[in-house]
Tab-separated table of C-alpha atoms in Angstrom:
chain	number	residue	atom	x	y	z
B	136	UNK	CA	-9.192	6.877	27.048
B	137	UNK	CA	-7.827	4.254	29.382
B	138	UNK	CA	-5.002	2.414	27.702
B	139	UNK	CA	-3.074	-0.647	28.823
B	140	UNK	CA	0.542	-1.019	27.826
B	141	UNK	CA	1.876	-4.563	27.911
B	142	UNK	CA	5.593	-4.592	28.431
B	143	UNK	CA	8.540	-6.682	29.462
B	144	UNK	CA	10.920	-3.739	29.631
B	145	UNK	CA	10.395	-0.031	29.143
B	146	UNK	CA	12.673	1.067	26.323
B	147	UNK	CA	12.899	4.555	24.859
B	148	UNK	CA	10.131	3.605	22.401
B	149	UNK	CA	7.697	2.817	25.237
B	150	UNK	CA	8.783	5.903	27.149
B	151	UNK	CA	8.002	8.119	24.136
B	152	UNK	CA	4.574	6.536	23.880
B	153	UNK	CA	3.863	6.761	27.623
B	154	UNK	CA	4.889	10.425	27.767
B	155	UNK	CA	2.657	11.316	24.816
B	156	UNK	CA	-0.330	9.475	26.306
B	157	UNK	CA	0.106	11.089	29.721
B	158	UNK	CA	0.624	14.569	28.274
B	159	UNK	CA	-2.768	14.221	26.575
B	160	UNK	CA	-4.393	13.257	29.859
B	161	UNK	CA	-5.078	9.634	29.002
B	162	UNK	CA	-5.116	7.120	31.820
B	163	UNK	CA	-2.334	4.588	31.354
B	164	UNK	CA	-1.969	1.225	33.053
B	165	UNK	CA	1.411	-0.382	32.565
B	166	UNK	CA	1.150	-4.147	32.684
B	167	UNK	CA	4.314	-6.132	33.330
B	168	UNK	CA	3.557	-9.421	31.585
B	169	UNK	CA	6.001	-11.281	33.805
B	170	UNK	CA	3.692	-10.755	36.786
B	171	UNK	CA	0.353	-11.750	35.253
B	172	UNK	CA	-1.545	-15.031	35.107
B	173	UNK	CA	-4.047	-15.670	32.345
B	174	UNK	CA	-7.266	-17.494	33.101
B	175	UNK	CA	-9.339	-19.110	30.342
B	176	UNK	CA	-12.406	-16.961	30.969
B	177	UNK	CA	-11.604	-14.003	33.247
B	178	UNK	CA	-8.990	-11.366	32.453
B	179	UNK	CA	-6.482	-10.439	35.154
B	180	UNK	CA	-7.497	-7.475	37.331
B	181	UNK	CA	-4.910	-5.252	35.652
B	182	UNK	CA	-7.041	-5.256	32.512
B	183	UNK	CA	-10.209	-3.910	34.185
B	184	UNK	CA	-11.745	-0.921	32.427
B	185	UNK	CA	-9.230	-0.706	29.600
B	186	UNK	CA	-10.428	0.711	26.285
B	187	UNK	CA	-7.513	-0.755	24.390
B	188	UNK	CA	-4.266	-2.595	25.046
B	189	UNK	CA	-1.035	-1.913	23.193
B	190	UNK	CA	1.220	-4.942	23.021
B	191	UNK	CA	4.836	-3.916	23.492
B	192	UNK	CA	6.100	-7.317	24.637
B	193	UNK	CA	9.638	-7.965	23.594
B	194	UNK	CA	9.165	-11.717	23.722
B	195	UNK	CA	7.379	-13.045	20.680
B	196	UNK	CA	6.087	-16.103	22.552
B	197	UNK	CA	4.423	-13.939	25.206
B	198	UNK	CA	3.025	-11.562	22.640
B	199	UNK	CA	1.367	-14.379	20.718
B	200	UNK	CA	-0.332	-15.922	23.739
B	201	UNK	CA	-1.404	-12.695	25.425
B	202	UNK	CA	-2.956	-11.223	22.295
B	203	UNK	CA	-4.931	-14.439	21.897
B	204	UNK	CA	-6.112	-14.314	25.531
B	205	UNK	CA	-7.127	-10.664	25.188
B	206	UNK	CA	-9.157	-11.364	22.078
B	207	UNK	CA	-10.862	-14.208	23.922
B	208	UNK	CA	-11.743	-11.790	26.761
B	209	UNK	CA	-13.091	-9.302	24.201
B	210	UNK	CA	-10.465	-6.662	25.028
B	211	UNK	CA	-9.263	-4.717	21.968
B	212	UNK	CA	-5.546	-5.167	21.410
B	213	UNK	CA	-3.020	-3.619	19.056
B	214	UNK	CA	-1.831	-5.508	17.181
B	215	UNK	CA	-4.266	-8.350	16.754
B	216	UNK	CA	-3.250	-11.915	17.472
B	217	UNK	CA	-3.636	-12.766	13.780
B	218	UNK	CA	-1.250	-9.990	12.783
B	219	UNK	CA	1.240	-10.961	15.492
B	220	UNK	CA	1.079	-14.598	14.429
B	221	UNK	CA	1.933	-13.773	10.810
B	222	UNK	CA	4.583	-11.173	11.588
B	223	UNK	CA	6.316	-13.223	14.286
B	224	UNK	CA	7.303	-15.911	11.808
B	225	UNK	CA	9.311	-15.102	8.689
B	226	UNK	CA	7.840	-17.992	6.701
B	227	UNK	CA	4.258	-16.918	7.460
B	228	UNK	CA	5.267	-13.321	6.768
B	229	UNK	CA	6.647	-14.216	3.338
B	230	UNK	CA	3.608	-16.340	2.519
B	231	UNK	CA	1.183	-13.555	3.463
B	232	UNK	CA	3.061	-11.080	1.269
B	233	UNK	CA	3.252	-13.500	-1.667
B	234	UNK	CA	-0.439	-14.451	-1.319
B	235	UNK	CA	-1.340	-10.754	-1.524
B	236	UNK	CA	0.778	-10.243	-4.634
B	237	UNK	CA	3.283	-8.018	-2.829
B	238	UNK	CA	6.771	-8.304	-4.329
B	239	UNK	CA	8.951	-10.095	-1.792
B	240	UNK	CA	12.345	-11.797	-2.152
B	241	UNK	CA	12.336	-15.302	-3.605
B	242	UNK	CA	12.247	-17.599	-0.570
B	243	UNK	CA	12.062	-21.323	0.030
B	244	UNK	CA	11.686	-23.393	3.184
B	245	UNK	CA	12.968	-26.918	3.791
B	246	UNK	CA	13.187	-29.175	6.824
B	247	UNK	CA	16.338	-31.209	6.334
B	248	UNK	CA	19.949	-30.261	5.707
B	249	UNK	CA	19.901	-32.136	2.393
B	250	UNK	CA	16.800	-30.324	1.079
B	251	UNK	CA	18.147	-27.014	2.321
B	252	UNK	CA	21.453	-27.644	0.487
B	253	UNK	CA	19.475	-28.238	-2.714
B	254	UNK	CA	17.797	-24.839	-2.288
B	255	UNK	CA	21.116	-23.114	-1.613
B	256	UNK	CA	22.604	-24.638	-4.764
B	257	UNK	CA	19.542	-23.608	-6.775
B	258	UNK	CA	19.736	-19.987	-5.514
B	259	UNK	CA	23.518	-19.847	-5.912
B	260	UNK	CA	25.942	-17.746	-3.882
B	261	UNK	CA	25.480	-15.558	-1.992
B	262	UNK	CA	22.117	-16.443	-0.543
B	263	UNK	CA	20.685	-15.801	2.902
B	264	UNK	CA	19.636	-18.155	5.685
B	265	UNK	CA	17.404	-16.645	8.353
B	266	UNK	CA	15.832	-17.995	11.530
B	267	UNK	CA	12.033	-18.040	11.212
B	268	UNK	CA	11.739	-16.342	14.608
B	269	UNK	CA	14.101	-13.590	15.655
B	270	UNK	CA	14.899	-9.936	15.149
B	271	UNK	CA	17.517	-7.242	15.103
B	272	UNK	CA	19.564	-9.070	12.495
B	273	UNK	CA	20.542	-11.847	14.885
B	274	UNK	CA	21.501	-15.306	13.562
B	275	UNK	CA	21.231	-14.183	9.951
B	276	UNK	CA	23.731	-15.845	7.654
B	277	UNK	CA	24.897	-14.655	4.258
B	278	UNK	CA	26.172	-17.821	2.610
B	279	UNK	CA	29.001	-17.258	0.156
B	280	UNK	CA	30.149	-20.805	-0.561
B	281	UNK	CA	29.186	-24.467	-0.480
B	282	UNK	CA	31.531	-25.072	2.458
B	283	UNK	CA	29.890	-22.270	4.435
B	284	UNK	CA	26.406	-23.594	3.599
B	285	UNK	CA	27.277	-27.106	4.770
B	286	UNK	CA	28.781	-25.802	8.018
B	287	UNK	CA	25.941	-23.400	8.872
B	288	UNK	CA	23.198	-25.921	8.105
B	289	UNK	CA	24.945	-28.599	10.168
B	290	UNK	CA	25.382	-26.215	13.086
B	291	UNK	CA	21.719	-25.211	12.980
B	292	UNK	CA	20.534	-28.814	12.737
B	293	UNK	CA	22.783	-29.947	15.585
B	294	UNK	CA	22.788	-27.015	17.984
B	295	UNK	CA	19.499	-25.271	17.381
B	296	UNK	CA	16.084	-25.838	18.887
B	297	UNK	CA	13.338	-27.240	16.645
B	298	UNK	CA	12.700	-23.848	15.033
B	299	UNK	CA	16.228	-23.877	13.632
B	300	UNK	CA	15.382	-27.063	11.751
B	301	UNK	CA	13.011	-24.973	9.664
B	302	UNK	CA	15.470	-23.738	7.058
B	303	UNK	CA	14.288	-20.421	5.628
B	304	UNK	CA	16.444	-19.577	2.628
B	305	UNK	CA	16.186	-16.417	0.616
B	306	UNK	CA	17.763	-15.036	-2.499
B	307	UNK	CA	20.321	-12.324	-1.750
B	308	UNK	CA	18.954	-8.948	-2.817
B	309	UNK	CA	21.580	-6.517	-4.123
B	310	UNK	CA	20.213	-3.473	-2.332
B	311	UNK	CA	22.005	-0.123	-2.620
B	312	UNK	CA	23.649	-0.347	0.801
B	313	UNK	CA	20.420	0.517	2.539
B	314	UNK	CA	16.871	-0.582	3.154
B	315	UNK	CA	13.736	1.374	4.010
B	316	UNK	CA	11.735	1.168	7.239
B	317	UNK	CA	8.217	2.575	7.137
B	318	UNK	CA	6.101	2.998	10.238
B	319	UNK	CA	2.479	2.689	9.213
B	320	UNK	CA	-0.928	2.585	10.885
B	321	UNK	CA	-3.427	0.440	8.992
B	322	UNK	CA	-1.329	0.936	5.889
B	323	UNK	CA	-1.031	4.746	6.194
B	324	UNK	CA	2.641	5.739	6.516
B	325	UNK	CA	3.509	7.897	9.541
B	326	UNK	CA	7.158	8.294	8.569
B	327	UNK	CA	9.944	6.477	6.787
B	328	UNK	CA	13.705	6.248	6.986
B	329	UNK	CA	16.551	4.583	5.195
B	330	UNK	CA	18.966	2.427	7.171
B	331	UNK	CA	22.405	2.503	5.588
B	332	UNK	CA	25.440	0.404	6.350
B	333	UNK	CA	28.563	-0.997	4.702
B	334	UNK	CA	27.508	-4.309	6.241
B	335	UNK	CA	24.985	-6.417	4.366
B	336	UNK	CA	22.699	-6.214	7.406
B	337	UNK	CA	21.113	-2.776	7.710
B	338	UNK	CA	19.118	-3.141	10.930
B	339	UNK	CA	19.155	-0.099	13.205
B	340	UNK	CA	20.022	-2.561	15.991
B	341	UNK	CA	23.216	-3.385	14.053
B	342	UNK	CA	24.235	0.258	14.067
B	343	UNK	CA	23.022	1.312	10.617
B	344	UNK	CA	22.752	5.045	9.932
B	345	UNK	CA	19.165	6.289	9.832
B	346	UNK	CA	18.013	9.096	7.554
B	347	UNK	CA	14.544	10.426	6.726
B	348	UNK	CA	13.101	9.104	3.474
B	349	UNK	CA	10.322	10.473	1.275
B	350	UNK	CA	8.085	7.674	0.004
B	351	UNK	CA	6.939	7.741	-3.601
B	352	UNK	CA	3.497	6.578	-4.732
B	353	UNK	CA	4.666	3.034	-5.463
B	354	UNK	CA	6.259	2.623	-2.023
B	355	UNK	CA	3.070	3.920	-0.367
B	356	UNK	CA	1.017	1.466	-2.401
B	357	UNK	CA	3.228	-1.437	-1.309
B	358	UNK	CA	3.110	-0.378	2.353
B	359	UNK	CA	-0.684	-0.420	2.196
B	360	UNK	CA	-0.733	-3.820	0.478
B	361	UNK	CA	1.791	-5.296	2.905
B	362	UNK	CA	-0.129	-3.966	5.899
B	363	UNK	CA	-3.410	-5.390	4.578
B	364	UNK	CA	-1.678	-8.712	3.890
B	365	UNK	CA	-0.870	-9.190	7.584
B	366	UNK	CA	-4.138	-7.796	8.963
B	367	UNK	CA	-3.218	-4.132	9.515
B	368	UNK	CA	-2.361	-2.309	12.719
B	369	UNK	CA	0.705	-0.460	13.952
B	370	UNK	CA	3.440	-1.946	11.793
B	371	UNK	CA	6.985	-1.559	10.587
B	372	UNK	CA	7.176	-2.378	6.893
B	373	UNK	CA	10.671	-3.057	5.543
B	374	UNK	CA	11.406	-2.567	1.849
B	375	UNK	CA	14.470	-2.810	-0.327
B	376	UNK	CA	15.054	-0.863	-3.528
B	377	UNK	CA	15.576	-3.102	-6.550
B	378	UNK	CA	16.325	-0.483	-9.196
B	379	UNK	CA	12.963	0.102	-10.840
B	380	UNK	CA	10.776	-1.172	-8.000
B	381	UNK	CA	10.815	-2.315	-4.384
B	382	UNK	CA	10.646	-5.657	-2.668
B	383	UNK	CA	9.056	-6.011	0.779
B	384	UNK	CA	11.091	-8.384	2.892
B	385	UNK	CA	9.317	-8.145	6.224
B	386	UNK	CA	6.533	-6.618	8.288
B	387	UNK	CA	7.174	-6.141	12.035
B	388	UNK	CA	4.347	-6.184	14.578
B	389	UNK	CA	5.887	-4.737	17.768
B	390	UNK	CA	7.713	-2.101	15.840
B	391	UNK	CA	10.414	0.049	17.407
B	392	UNK	CA	10.394	3.702	16.388
B	393	UNK	CA	12.993	5.567	18.452
B	394	UNK	CA	15.541	5.619	15.609
B	395	UNK	CA	12.825	6.755	13.202
B	396	UNK	CA	11.660	9.464	15.600
B	397	UNK	CA	15.235	10.766	15.826
B	398	UNK	CA	15.670	10.702	12.031
B	399	UNK	CA	12.495	12.450	10.863
B	400	UNK	CA	10.733	15.765	11.499
B	401	UNK	CA	7.457	13.985	12.221
B	402	UNK	CA	6.425	13.581	15.872
B	403	UNK	CA	6.126	9.801	15.637
B	404	UNK	CA	4.633	9.034	19.100
B	405	UNK	CA	2.057	11.817	18.581
B	406	UNK	CA	0.944	10.235	15.288
B	407	UNK	CA	0.741	6.820	16.933
B	408	UNK	CA	-1.419	8.203	19.746
B	409	UNK	CA	-3.634	10.048	17.206
B	410	UNK	CA	-4.270	6.685	15.594
B	411	UNK	CA	-4.931	4.946	18.937
B	412	UNK	CA	-7.449	7.648	19.889
B	413	UNK	CA	-9.246	7.253	16.567
B	414	UNK	CA	-9.246	3.489	16.977
B	415	UNK	CA	-10.777	3.659	20.453
B	416	UNK	CA	-13.407	6.156	19.227
B	417	UNK	CA	-14.413	3.860	16.379
B	418	UNK	CA	-14.532	0.814	18.711
B	419	UNK	CA	-16.829	2.748	21.075
B	420	UNK	CA	-19.073	3.844	18.201
B	421	UNK	CA	-19.299	0.253	17.001
B	422	UNK	CA	-20.184	-0.928	20.508
B	423	UNK	CA	-22.928	1.732	20.803
B	424	UNK	CA	-24.403	0.819	17.418
B	425	UNK	CA	-24.518	-2.874	18.253
B	426	UNK	CA	-25.846	-2.268	21.815
U	132	UNK	CA	13.069	19.427	41.494
U	133	UNK	CA	16.391	17.697	40.863
U	134	UNK	CA	16.963	16.325	37.379
U	135	UNK	CA	18.663	13.263	38.775
U	136	UNK	CA	18.150	10.783	41.561
U	137	UNK	CA	20.604	8.343	43.045
U	138	UNK	CA	20.383	4.606	43.484
U	139	UNK	CA	22.701	1.738	44.186
U	140	UNK	CA	24.099	-0.198	41.255
U	141	UNK	CA	23.347	-3.810	42.260
U	142	UNK	CA	26.402	-5.113	40.407
U	143	UNK	CA	29.092	-2.762	41.714
U	144	UNK	CA	27.479	-1.435	44.891
U	145	UNK	CA	28.271	2.118	43.734
U	146	UNK	CA	25.848	5.013	44.045
U	147	UNK	CA	24.801	6.008	40.524
U	148	UNK	CA	22.756	8.889	39.191
U	149	UNK	CA	19.606	8.321	37.154
U	150	UNK	CA	17.271	10.724	35.378
U	151	UNK	CA	14.542	11.777	37.819
U	152	UNK	CA	11.802	10.691	35.419
U	153	UNK	CA	12.694	6.989	35.376
U	154	UNK	CA	9.797	4.616	35.815
U	155	UNK	CA	9.258	1.057	36.950
U	156	UNK	CA	10.211	-1.364	34.199
U	157	UNK	CA	12.592	1.069	32.560
U	158	UNK	CA	15.968	-0.184	31.407
U	159	UNK	CA	18.966	2.043	32.007
U	160	UNK	CA	22.671	1.629	31.285
U	161	UNK	CA	24.679	1.826	34.479
U	162	UNK	CA	27.178	4.704	34.336
U	163	UNK	CA	29.330	2.650	36.696
U	164	UNK	CA	29.520	-0.673	34.873
U	165	UNK	CA	27.750	-0.165	31.548
U	166	UNK	CA	25.450	-3.067	32.411
U	167	UNK	CA	21.749	-2.897	31.647
U	168	UNK	CA	19.751	-2.402	34.828
U	169	UNK	CA	16.013	-2.517	35.376
U	170	UNK	CA	14.176	-0.118	37.655
U	171	UNK	CA	12.059	-2.435	39.843
U	172	UNK	CA	10.701	0.146	42.291
U	173	UNK	CA	10.684	3.906	42.730
U	174	UNK	CA	10.217	4.617	46.404
U	175	UNK	CA	12.947	3.756	47.224
U	176	UNK	CA	14.585	3.398	43.815
U	177	UNK	CA	15.752	-0.190	43.504
U	178	UNK	CA	17.679	-1.486	40.520
U	179	UNK	CA	18.251	-5.056	39.424
U	180	UNK	CA	20.281	-6.539	36.637
U	181	UNK	CA	18.055	-6.495	33.539
U	182	UNK	CA	16.843	-9.831	32.171
U	183	UNK	CA	19.127	-11.488	29.630
U	184	UNK	CA	18.170	-11.060	26.007
U	185	UNK	CA	16.130	-14.044	24.786
U	186	UNK	CA	16.193	-15.533	21.323
U	187	UNK	CA	12.569	-14.624	20.582
U	188	UNK	CA	12.954	-10.997	21.645
U	189	UNK	CA	12.607	-8.349	19.028
U	190	UNK	CA	10.086	-6.547	16.927
């Protein structure tokens, strides 16, 4: 197949994917999104002859627009614009999970400091304030007191761009010092790991320790439901253990997998490429049937 | 074939060694300064300071 890889920087995740694709003899076109211009009707030359495009843009804003352009051109893209749109925004992410009946932490959104303070007081301390757009545990606040809540909300309202005036407040989940990251393709888990830390944030980007994790039937069921809720694709589903069940706090659409690949015995990039090959085959079959 | 290639660190001017399989767009940590550098071309190998992290970057 001829695959396009949209990127802003080649990290170890992209390198793993590129190496696997090339080793299998697939033609790969790397597309640096910083250099492209997107016309309303004609795709840029770099996209000629591609069977599928994999979006590995680091910048959410770019990812959202480019996936939309590609769909308009009729070029298959992983993940879809609809999936990216839901996953890029924590409020939309939470809504999609709740709409699908997937257990997710109790969350409320407000647009003024006063309304946000009311939510904080209702949830009690600690509770968590997150930016609606952002990753890697950045700008997350665990609020332990009224004074802290007042200060953080005022800072966000005064110093932040308009997105920071969307106050996304979540109950604090007493997880057992770890959360679970599952890499899944259309809801089928490829591999899973726990991310453990003494810090309340357990993102790999924050230096959490990664360890392979065996999913039970319930976790697999929730991964499938969460994936379906956001439109499927190549996703990172994040769960927390709540004692007798799990809660799904987020689904990521340009998922990183280097830490997972290091932690598990599964060849993660190989599984991802298996899925891409199958996807391209089914797209071609569909095209032939409808021709 | 050598496992490493050399290039100039744009921040310090020092010659630094890189893995020979680097590719355009790849981000490497400079052994000289620790700064993130981007490979912008391969023949010759030219490095530039990597773009600053943006607020909407992530997964």
